[in-house]
Coordinates of C-alpha atoms in Angstrom, one line a residue:
X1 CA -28.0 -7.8 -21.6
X2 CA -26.8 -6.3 -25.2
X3 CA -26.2 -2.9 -23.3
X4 CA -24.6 -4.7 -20.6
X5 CA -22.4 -6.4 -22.9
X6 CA -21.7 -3.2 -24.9
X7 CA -21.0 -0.8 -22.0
X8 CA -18.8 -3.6 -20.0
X9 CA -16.2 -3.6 -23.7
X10 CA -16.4 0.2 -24.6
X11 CA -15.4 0.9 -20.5
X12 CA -12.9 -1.9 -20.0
X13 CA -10.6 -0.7 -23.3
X14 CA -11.2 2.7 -22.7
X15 CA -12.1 3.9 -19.7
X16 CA -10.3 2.2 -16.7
X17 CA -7.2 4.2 -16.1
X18 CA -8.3 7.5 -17.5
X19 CA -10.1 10.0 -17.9
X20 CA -13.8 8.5 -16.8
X21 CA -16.5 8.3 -19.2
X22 CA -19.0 6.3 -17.7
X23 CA -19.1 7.0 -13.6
X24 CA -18.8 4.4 -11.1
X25 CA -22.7 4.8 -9.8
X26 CA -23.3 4.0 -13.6
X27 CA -22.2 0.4 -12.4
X28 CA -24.9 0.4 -10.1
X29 CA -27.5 1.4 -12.1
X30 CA -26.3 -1.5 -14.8
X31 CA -26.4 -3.8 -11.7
X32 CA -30.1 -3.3 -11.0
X33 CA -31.6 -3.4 -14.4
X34 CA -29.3 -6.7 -14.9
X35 CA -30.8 -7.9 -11.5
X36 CA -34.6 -6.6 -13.4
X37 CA -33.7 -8.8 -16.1
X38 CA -32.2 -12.0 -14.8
X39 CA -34.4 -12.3 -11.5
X40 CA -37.7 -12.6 -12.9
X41 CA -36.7 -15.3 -15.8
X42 CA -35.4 -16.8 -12.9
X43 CA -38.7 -16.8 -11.4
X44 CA -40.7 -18.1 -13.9
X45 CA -38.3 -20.9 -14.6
X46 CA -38.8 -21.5 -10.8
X47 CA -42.6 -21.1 -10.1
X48 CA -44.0 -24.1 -11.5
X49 CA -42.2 -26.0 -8.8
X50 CA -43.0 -23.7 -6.0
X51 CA -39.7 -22.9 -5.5
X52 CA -38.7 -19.3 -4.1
X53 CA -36.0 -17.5 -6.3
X54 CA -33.8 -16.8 -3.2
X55 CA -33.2 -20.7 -2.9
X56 CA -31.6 -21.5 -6.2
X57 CA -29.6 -17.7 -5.7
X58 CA -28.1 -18.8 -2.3
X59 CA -27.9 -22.8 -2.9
X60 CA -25.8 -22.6 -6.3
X61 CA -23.2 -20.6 -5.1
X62 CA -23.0 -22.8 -2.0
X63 CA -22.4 -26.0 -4.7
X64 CA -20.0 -23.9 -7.6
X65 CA -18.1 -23.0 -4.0
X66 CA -17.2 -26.6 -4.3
X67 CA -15.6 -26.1 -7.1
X68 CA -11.5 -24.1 -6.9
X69 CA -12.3 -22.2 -9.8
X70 CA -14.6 -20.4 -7.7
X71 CA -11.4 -18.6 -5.9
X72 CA -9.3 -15.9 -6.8
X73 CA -5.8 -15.8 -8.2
X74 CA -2.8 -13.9 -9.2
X75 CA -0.6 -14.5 -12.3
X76 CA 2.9 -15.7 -12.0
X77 CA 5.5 -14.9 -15.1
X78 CA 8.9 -15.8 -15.9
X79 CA 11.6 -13.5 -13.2
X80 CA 14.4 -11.4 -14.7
X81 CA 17.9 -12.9 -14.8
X82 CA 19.2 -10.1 -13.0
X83 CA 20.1 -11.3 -9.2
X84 CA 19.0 -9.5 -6.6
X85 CA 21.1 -7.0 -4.3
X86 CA 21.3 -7.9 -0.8
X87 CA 20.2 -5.5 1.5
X88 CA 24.1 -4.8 2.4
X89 CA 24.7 -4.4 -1.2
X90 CA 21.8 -1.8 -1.6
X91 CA 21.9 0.6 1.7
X92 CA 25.6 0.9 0.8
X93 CA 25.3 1.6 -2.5
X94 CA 27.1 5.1 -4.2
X95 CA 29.8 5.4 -1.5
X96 CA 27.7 8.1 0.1
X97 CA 28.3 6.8 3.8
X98 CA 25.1 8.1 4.6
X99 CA 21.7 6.6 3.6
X100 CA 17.7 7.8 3.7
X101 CA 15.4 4.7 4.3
X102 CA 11.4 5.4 4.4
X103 CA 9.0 4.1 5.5
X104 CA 5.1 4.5 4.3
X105 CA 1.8 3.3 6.1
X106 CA -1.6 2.4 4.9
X107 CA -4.9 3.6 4.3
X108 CA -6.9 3.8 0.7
X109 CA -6.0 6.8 -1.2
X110 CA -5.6 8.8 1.2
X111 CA -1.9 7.4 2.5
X112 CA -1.4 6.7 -1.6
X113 CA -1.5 10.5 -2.2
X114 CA 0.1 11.5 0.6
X115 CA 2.5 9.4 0.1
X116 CA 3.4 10.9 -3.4
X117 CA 2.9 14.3 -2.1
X118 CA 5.6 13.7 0.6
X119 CA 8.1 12.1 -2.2
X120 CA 7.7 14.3 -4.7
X121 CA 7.5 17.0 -2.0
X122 CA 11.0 16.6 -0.7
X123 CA 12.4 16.0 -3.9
X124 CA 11.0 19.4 -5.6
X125 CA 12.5 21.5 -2.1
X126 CA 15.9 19.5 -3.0
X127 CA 15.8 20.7 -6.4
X128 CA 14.5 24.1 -5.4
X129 CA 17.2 24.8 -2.8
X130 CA 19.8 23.1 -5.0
X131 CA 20.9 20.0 -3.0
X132 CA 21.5 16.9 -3.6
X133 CA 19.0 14.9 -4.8
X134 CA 16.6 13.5 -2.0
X135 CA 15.3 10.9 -4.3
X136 CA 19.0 9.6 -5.5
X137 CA 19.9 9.6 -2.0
X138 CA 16.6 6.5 -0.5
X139 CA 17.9 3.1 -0.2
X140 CA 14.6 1.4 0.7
X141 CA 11.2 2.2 0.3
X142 CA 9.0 -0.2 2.8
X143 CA 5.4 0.3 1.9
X144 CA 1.6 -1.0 2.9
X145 CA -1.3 -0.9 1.5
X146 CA -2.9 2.3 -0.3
X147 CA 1.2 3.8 0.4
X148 CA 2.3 1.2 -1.7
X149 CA 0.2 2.7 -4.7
X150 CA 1.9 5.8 -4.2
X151 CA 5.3 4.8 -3.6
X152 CA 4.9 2.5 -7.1
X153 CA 4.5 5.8 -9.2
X154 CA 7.5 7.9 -7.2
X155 CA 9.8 4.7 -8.1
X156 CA 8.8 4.1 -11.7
X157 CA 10.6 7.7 -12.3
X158 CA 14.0 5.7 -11.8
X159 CA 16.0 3.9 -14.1
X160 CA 19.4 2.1 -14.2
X161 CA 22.6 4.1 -15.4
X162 CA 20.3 7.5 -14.5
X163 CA 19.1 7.1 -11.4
X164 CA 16.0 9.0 -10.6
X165 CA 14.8 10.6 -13.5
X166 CA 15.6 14.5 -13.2
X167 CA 13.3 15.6 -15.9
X168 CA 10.3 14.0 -13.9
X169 CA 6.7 15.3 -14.1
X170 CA 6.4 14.9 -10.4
X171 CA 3.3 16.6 -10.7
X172 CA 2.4 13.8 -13.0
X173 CA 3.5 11.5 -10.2
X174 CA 1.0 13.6 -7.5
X175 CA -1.7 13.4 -9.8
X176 CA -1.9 9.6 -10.7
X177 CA -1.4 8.9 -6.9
X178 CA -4.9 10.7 -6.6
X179 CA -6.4 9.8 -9.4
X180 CA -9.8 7.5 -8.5
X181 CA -9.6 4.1 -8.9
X182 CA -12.9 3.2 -7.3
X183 CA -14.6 3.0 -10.5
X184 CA -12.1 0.2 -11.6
X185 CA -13.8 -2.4 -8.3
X186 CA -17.5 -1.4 -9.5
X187 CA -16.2 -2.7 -13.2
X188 CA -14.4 -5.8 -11.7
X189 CA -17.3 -6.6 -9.1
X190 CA -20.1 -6.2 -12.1
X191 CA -19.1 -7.5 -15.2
X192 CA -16.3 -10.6 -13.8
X193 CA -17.3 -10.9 -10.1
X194 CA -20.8 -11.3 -10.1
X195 CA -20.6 -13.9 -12.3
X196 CA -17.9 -15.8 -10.0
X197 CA -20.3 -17.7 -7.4
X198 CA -22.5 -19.2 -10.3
X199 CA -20.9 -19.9 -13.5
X200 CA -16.7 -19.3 -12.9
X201 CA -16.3 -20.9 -15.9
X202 CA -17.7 -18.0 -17.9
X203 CA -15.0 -15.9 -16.1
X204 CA -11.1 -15.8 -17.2
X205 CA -9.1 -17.3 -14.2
X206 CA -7.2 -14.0 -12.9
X207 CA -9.8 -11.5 -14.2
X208 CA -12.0 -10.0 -11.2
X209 CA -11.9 -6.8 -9.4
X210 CA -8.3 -7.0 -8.5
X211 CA -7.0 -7.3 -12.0
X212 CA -9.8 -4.1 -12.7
X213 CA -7.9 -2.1 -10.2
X214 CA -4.3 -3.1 -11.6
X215 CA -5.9 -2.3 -14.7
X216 CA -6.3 1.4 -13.3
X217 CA -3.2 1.5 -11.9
X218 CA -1.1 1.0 -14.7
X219 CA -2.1 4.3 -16.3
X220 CA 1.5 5.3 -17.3
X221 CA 3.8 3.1 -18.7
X222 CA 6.0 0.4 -16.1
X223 CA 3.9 -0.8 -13.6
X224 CA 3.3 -3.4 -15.8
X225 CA 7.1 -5.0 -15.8
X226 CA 7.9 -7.9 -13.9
X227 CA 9.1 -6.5 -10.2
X228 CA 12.3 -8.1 -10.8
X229 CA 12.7 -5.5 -13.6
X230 CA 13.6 -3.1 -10.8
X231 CA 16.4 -5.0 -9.7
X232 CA 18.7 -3.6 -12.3
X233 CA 20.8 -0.4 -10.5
X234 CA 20.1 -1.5 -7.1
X235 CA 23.8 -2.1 -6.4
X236 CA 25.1 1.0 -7.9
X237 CA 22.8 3.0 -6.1
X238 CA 20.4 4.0 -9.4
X239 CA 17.5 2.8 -8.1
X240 CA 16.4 2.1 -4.2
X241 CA 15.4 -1.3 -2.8
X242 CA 11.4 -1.8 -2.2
X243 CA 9.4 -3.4 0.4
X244 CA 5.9 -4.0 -0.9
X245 CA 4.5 -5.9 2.4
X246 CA 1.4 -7.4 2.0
X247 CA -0.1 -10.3 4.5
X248 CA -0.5 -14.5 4.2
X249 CA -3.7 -14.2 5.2
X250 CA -4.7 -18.1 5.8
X251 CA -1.0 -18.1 8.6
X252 CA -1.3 -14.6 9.4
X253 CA 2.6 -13.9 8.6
X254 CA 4.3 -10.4 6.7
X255 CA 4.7 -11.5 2.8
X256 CA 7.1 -9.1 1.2
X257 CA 7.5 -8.7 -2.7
X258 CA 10.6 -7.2 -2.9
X259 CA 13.1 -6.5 -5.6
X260 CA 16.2 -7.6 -2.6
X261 CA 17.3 -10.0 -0.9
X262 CA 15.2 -10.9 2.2
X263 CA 16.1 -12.2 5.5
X264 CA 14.5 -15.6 6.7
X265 CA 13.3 -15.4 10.5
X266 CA 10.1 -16.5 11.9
X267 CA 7.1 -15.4 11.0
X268 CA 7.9 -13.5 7.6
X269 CA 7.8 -15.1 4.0
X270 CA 9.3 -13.8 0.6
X271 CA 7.7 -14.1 -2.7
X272 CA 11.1 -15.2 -4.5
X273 CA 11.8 -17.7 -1.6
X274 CA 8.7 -19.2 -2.3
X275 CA 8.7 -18.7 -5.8
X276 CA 11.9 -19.3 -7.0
X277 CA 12.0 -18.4 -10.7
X278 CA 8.9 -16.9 -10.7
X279 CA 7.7 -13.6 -10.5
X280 CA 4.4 -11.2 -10.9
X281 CA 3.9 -7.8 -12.1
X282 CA 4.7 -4.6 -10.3
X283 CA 0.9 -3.9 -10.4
X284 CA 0.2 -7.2 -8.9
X285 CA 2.7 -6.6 -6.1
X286 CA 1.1 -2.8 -5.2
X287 CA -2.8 -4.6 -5.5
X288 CA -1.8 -7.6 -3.0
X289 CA 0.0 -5.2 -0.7
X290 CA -3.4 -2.4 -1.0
X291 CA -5.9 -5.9 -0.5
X292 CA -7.9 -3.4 1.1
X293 CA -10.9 -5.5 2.8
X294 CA -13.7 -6.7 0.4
X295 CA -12.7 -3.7 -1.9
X296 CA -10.2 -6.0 -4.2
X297 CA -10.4 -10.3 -3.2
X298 CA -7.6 -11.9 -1.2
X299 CA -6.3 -14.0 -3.9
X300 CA -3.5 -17.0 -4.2
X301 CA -1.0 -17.6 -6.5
X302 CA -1.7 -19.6 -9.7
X303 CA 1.3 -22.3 -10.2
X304 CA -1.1 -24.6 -13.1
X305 CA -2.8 -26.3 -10.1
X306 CA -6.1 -25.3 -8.7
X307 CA -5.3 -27.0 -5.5
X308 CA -5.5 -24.9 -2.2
X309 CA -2.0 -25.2 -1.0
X310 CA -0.9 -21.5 -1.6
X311 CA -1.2 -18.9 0.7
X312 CA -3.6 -16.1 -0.1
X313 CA -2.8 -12.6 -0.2
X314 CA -4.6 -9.7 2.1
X315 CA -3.3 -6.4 2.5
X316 CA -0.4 -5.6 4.4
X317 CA -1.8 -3.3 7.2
X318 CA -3.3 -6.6 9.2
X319 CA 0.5 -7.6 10.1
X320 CA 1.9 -3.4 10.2
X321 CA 0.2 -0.8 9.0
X322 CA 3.2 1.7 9.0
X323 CA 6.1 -0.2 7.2
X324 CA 8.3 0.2 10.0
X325 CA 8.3 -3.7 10.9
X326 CA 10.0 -4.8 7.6
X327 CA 12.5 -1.4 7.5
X328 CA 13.9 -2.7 11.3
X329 CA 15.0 -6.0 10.0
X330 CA 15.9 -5.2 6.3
X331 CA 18.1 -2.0 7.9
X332 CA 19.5 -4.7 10.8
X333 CA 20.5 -7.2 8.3
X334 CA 21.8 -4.6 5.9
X335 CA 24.4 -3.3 8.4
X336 CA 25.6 -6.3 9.8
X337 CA 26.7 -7.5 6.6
X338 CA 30.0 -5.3 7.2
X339 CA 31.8 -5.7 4.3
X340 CA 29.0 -4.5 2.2
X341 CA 27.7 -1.6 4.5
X342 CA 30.9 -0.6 6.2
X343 CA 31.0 2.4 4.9
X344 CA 27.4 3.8 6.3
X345 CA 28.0 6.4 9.2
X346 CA 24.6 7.8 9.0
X347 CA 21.2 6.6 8.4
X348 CA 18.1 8.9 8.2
X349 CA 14.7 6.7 9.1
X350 CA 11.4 8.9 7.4
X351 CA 8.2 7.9 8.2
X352 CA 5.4 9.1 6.2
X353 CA 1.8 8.3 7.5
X354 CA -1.4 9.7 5.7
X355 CA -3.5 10.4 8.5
X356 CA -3.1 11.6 12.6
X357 CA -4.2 9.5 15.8
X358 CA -6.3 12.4 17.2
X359 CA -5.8 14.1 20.0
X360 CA -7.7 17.0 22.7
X361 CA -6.4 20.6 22.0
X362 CA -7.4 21.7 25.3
X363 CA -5.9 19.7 28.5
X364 CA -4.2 20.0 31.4
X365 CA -2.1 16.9 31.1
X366 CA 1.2 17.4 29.9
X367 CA 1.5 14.0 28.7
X368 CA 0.4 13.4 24.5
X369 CA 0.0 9.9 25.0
X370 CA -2.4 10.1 28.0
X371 CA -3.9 12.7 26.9
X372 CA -4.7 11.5 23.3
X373 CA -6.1 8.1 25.5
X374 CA -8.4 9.9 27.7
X375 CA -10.0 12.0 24.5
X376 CA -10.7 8.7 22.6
X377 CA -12.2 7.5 25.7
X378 CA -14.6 10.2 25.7
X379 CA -15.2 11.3 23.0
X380 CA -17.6 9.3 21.7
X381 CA -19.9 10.9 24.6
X382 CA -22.5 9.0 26.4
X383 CA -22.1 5.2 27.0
X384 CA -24.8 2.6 27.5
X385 CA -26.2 -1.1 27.0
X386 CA -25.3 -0.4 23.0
X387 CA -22.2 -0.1 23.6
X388 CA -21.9 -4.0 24.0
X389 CA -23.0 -4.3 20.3
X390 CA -19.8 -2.7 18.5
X391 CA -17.2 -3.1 21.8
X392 CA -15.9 -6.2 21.1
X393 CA -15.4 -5.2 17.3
X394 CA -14.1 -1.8 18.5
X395 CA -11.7 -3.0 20.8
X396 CA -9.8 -5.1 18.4
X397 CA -9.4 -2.4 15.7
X398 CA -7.7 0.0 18.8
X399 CA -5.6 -2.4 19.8
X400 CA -4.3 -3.4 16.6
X401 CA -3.3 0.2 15.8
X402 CA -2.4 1.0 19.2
X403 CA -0.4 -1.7 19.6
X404 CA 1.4 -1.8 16.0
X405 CA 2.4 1.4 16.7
X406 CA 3.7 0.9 20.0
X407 CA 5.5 -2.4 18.7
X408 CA 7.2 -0.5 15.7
X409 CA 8.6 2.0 18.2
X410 CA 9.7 -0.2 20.3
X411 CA 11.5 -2.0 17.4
X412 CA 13.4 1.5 15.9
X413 CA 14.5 2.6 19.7
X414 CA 15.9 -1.2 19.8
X415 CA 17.9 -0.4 16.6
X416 CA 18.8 3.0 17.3
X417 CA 20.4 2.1 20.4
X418 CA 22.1 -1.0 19.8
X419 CA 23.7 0.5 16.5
X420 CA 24.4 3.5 18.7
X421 CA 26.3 1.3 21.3
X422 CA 28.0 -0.8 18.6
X423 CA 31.7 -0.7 18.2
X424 CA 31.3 0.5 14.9
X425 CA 28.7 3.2 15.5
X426 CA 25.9 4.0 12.5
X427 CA 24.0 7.4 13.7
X428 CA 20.4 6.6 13.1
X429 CA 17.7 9.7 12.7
X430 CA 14.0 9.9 12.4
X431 CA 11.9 11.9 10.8
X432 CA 8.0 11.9 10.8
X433 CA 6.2 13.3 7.9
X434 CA 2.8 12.9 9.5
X435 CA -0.6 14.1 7.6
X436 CA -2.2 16.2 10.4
X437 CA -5.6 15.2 10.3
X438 CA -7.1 11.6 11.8
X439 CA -10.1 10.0 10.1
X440 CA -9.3 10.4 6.4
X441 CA -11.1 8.4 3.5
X442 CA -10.2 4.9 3.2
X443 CA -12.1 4.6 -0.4
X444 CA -9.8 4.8 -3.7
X445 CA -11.5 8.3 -4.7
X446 CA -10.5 11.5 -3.8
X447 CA -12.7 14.4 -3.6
X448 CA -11.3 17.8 -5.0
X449 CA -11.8 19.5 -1.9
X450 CA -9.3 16.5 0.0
X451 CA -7.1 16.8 -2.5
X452 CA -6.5 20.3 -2.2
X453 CA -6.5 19.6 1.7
X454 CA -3.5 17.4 1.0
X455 CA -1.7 20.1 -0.8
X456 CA -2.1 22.4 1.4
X457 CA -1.4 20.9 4.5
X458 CA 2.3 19.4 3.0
X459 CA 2.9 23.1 2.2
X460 CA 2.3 23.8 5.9
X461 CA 4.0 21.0 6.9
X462 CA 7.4 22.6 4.4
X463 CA 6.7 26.0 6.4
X464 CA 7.7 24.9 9.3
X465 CA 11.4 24.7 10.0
X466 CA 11.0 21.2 10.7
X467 CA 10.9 18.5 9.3
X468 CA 12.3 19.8 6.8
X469 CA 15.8 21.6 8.2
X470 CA 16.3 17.4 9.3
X471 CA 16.4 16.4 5.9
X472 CA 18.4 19.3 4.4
X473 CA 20.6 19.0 7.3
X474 CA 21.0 15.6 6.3
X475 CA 21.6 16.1 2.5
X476 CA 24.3 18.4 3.2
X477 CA 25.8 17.4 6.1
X478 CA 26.0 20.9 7.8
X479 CA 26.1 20.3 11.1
X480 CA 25.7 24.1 11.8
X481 CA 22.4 24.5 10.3
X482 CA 21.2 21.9 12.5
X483 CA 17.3 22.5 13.4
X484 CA 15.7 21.9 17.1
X485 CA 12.7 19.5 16.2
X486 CA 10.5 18.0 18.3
X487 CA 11.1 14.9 16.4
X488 CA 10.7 10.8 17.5
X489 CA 13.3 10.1 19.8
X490 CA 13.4 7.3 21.9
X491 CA 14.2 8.3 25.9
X492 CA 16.3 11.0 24.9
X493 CA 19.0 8.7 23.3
X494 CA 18.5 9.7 19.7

């Protein structure tokens, strides 16, 4: 118990976050010689009735479950005075006429680093080929889950009256976006969590694995700021507007933490429309919006009751995986408001996922979509009565990607094409920045090998004319240097 007690101080205020001095299957040794040393005083206590151990381990936690302590909570602080920019306000900041919205999907690490990678990526070829700046140049960042996490380091590099910083380490940026965090939940789980279903008293009220992993997170200085911090230079175009999009998991609608304005419509909820006044960290926004499932808890606001009338937070990818949702209606809003956004002529739409649906190499059907279809139908080989165990489970998990993605396409063609047939015409492009390989790990560690694999496939990715000439095209507005890419269009129209 001493060495428990010893080890859980020495790694909390200094290892999580940095460099790693004790390693997260440490925590698992620690949790079976704390299980070695609880279970058979437990026993003994136990015995002389003829009780079994496993009932007083499984009926406690059934009673102290009773109890609202025994949940999990985020901190609220005090917001900045600062009001927010309206989405209007924001997409036509700088007088530039054109604006660069992104969008980032999901996924663990993996979408957090590629995410980075892809920032930081476009903004070192700007700076290499002299152009304008890419990063001075986004108006919205929309962004789920594990892309949050890397999204949350590229914007911490801006700063009102400077815009995005030009002496950046965006190396520094790549690198923290990789760095392992997993280490941080085994922490969380074993010296605050396990304690949780029997004696929640013993625990602080917003300290669990959650708060371990903001803890990780916030290894460089900023991400612990209230978000409305980052409201400062929206307006003048010094800093971009943010979509951190997380899910109200007990009514199943989007949840946005945003440093904006937000539209109300059906279905969606802002955390300064329900919090008015209020605000939470910049960590705390990036870990509800990366709630990956039972990796970090869903957890609820904490308002000084205990009472379950909040909604809890889960991670953004059950309502959109991709972003692309909350960048439709945000971009909608923002140019309808015509006195504000007047000015925009051109929008360029970049989507950034960290991993690839796959599909066959070798088939005759000139189709992608079918094609990808009929290769996921068999390629999982032989069927049989098995397959009735995991179908139902299966089926759901297709369809929800399937169908999010066909629902978010659906939405940008909408947009293109109305704004394309509206008497005062906005040109709307897309770009997908798309990391070629399905399957990628979903865990908040990164091997050396993967992270190398990242590298090098963005530097394929930059070899190839496109997407790349898109962008610069873009930046510059050359029309003569415009690129033929097979890029997302929608019926030809775009």
């Amino acid at each position: 118990m001493v060495l428990w007690a010893i080890t859980g101080w020495f790694t909390f205020n200094v290892d999580l976050g940095y460099p790693k001095w004790v390693f997260t299957l440490s925590y698992v040794v620690m949790l079976i010689l704390l299980l070695c040393a609880v279970l058979p005083g437990v026993t003994f206590l136990f015995d002389k009735y003829r009780i079994p151990v496993l009932v007083p381990l499984v009926a406690l936690p059934l009673v102290v479950g009773q109890c609202a302590r025994s949940d999990h909570f985020y901190e609220l602080h005090p917001a900045e005075a600062v009001a927010p920019a309206t989405p209007a306000q924001a997409l036509g900041a700088g007088d530039r006429g054109k604006a660069i919205v992104v969008a980032i999907n999901g996924g663990g690490i993996q979408a957090a680093a590629w995410a980075a990678q892809a920032l930081t990526g476009l903004e070192e070829r700007a700076r290499t080929e002299r152009l304008a700046s890419f990063a001075d140049s986004v108006r919205l960042i929309s962004a789920v889950s594990g892309g949050s996490v890397g999204a949350a380091y590229f914007l911490n590099e801006y700063a009102p009256g400077t815009g995005f910083n030009p002496r950046a380490d965006l190396t520094a940026v790549r690198q923290n976006a990789q760095s392992s965090s997993l280490h941080a939940v085994g922490w969380g789980l074993l010296y605050w969590d396990i304690r949780r279903p029997y004696i929640p008293w013993s625990v602080g009220l917003f300290n669990d694995r959650g708060f371990a992993l903001e803890r990780a997170w916030r290894r460089v200085e900023g991400l612990d700021a209230p978000l409305s911090t980052w409201r400062a230079g929206v307006r003048e175009g010094q800093r971009p507007a943010v979509l951190f999009n997380a899910t109200a998991a007990d009514i199943g609608t989007r949840f946005l933490f945003s440093n904006t304005t937000v539209e109300e419509k059906e279905g969606q909820s802002d955390f300064h429309q329900s919090y008015p006044q209020k605000d939470v960290l910049i960590s705390t926004a990036v870990r509800l919006s990366a709630t990956f499932p039972y990796v970090s808890p869903v957890s609820r606001a904490f308002d000084g009751r205990l009472e379950p009338d909040e909604p809890h937070m889960a991670d953004g990818g059950y309502y959109d995986a991709y972003g692309v949702s909350s960048l439709v209606d945000w971009l909608d809003a923002a140019l309808r408001d015509e006195p504000s956004s007047q000015g925009i002529t051109s929008v360029l739409v970049i989507e950034i996922r960290g991993d690839q649906r796959p599909e066959p190499k070798d088939d005759d059907d000139p189709d992608p979509a079918r094609r990808r279809d009929k290769d996921r139908m068999t390629g999982s080989g032989h069927r049989s009565w098995s397959y009735q165990l995991h179908a139902p489970i299966g089926a759901m998990l297709e369809v929800r990607t399937a169908g999010q993605i066909a629902h978010n396409e659906a939405e940008l063609c909408l947009l293109i094409r109305r704004w394309q047939l509206s008497p005062r015409p906005v040109r709307i492009e897309r770009v997908l920045l798309e990391f070629p390989e399905s399957n990628p790990p979903l865990s908040w560690h990164l091997t050396q090998r993967e992270r190398d694999r990242i590298r090098d496939q963005w530097n394929s990715l930059m070899a190839d004319p496109c997407p790349w000439g898109t962008v610069r095209t873009f930046l510059t507005g050359d029309s003569s240097a415009v690129v033929s890419c097979d890029s997302p269009r929608c019926g030809g129209t775009t």
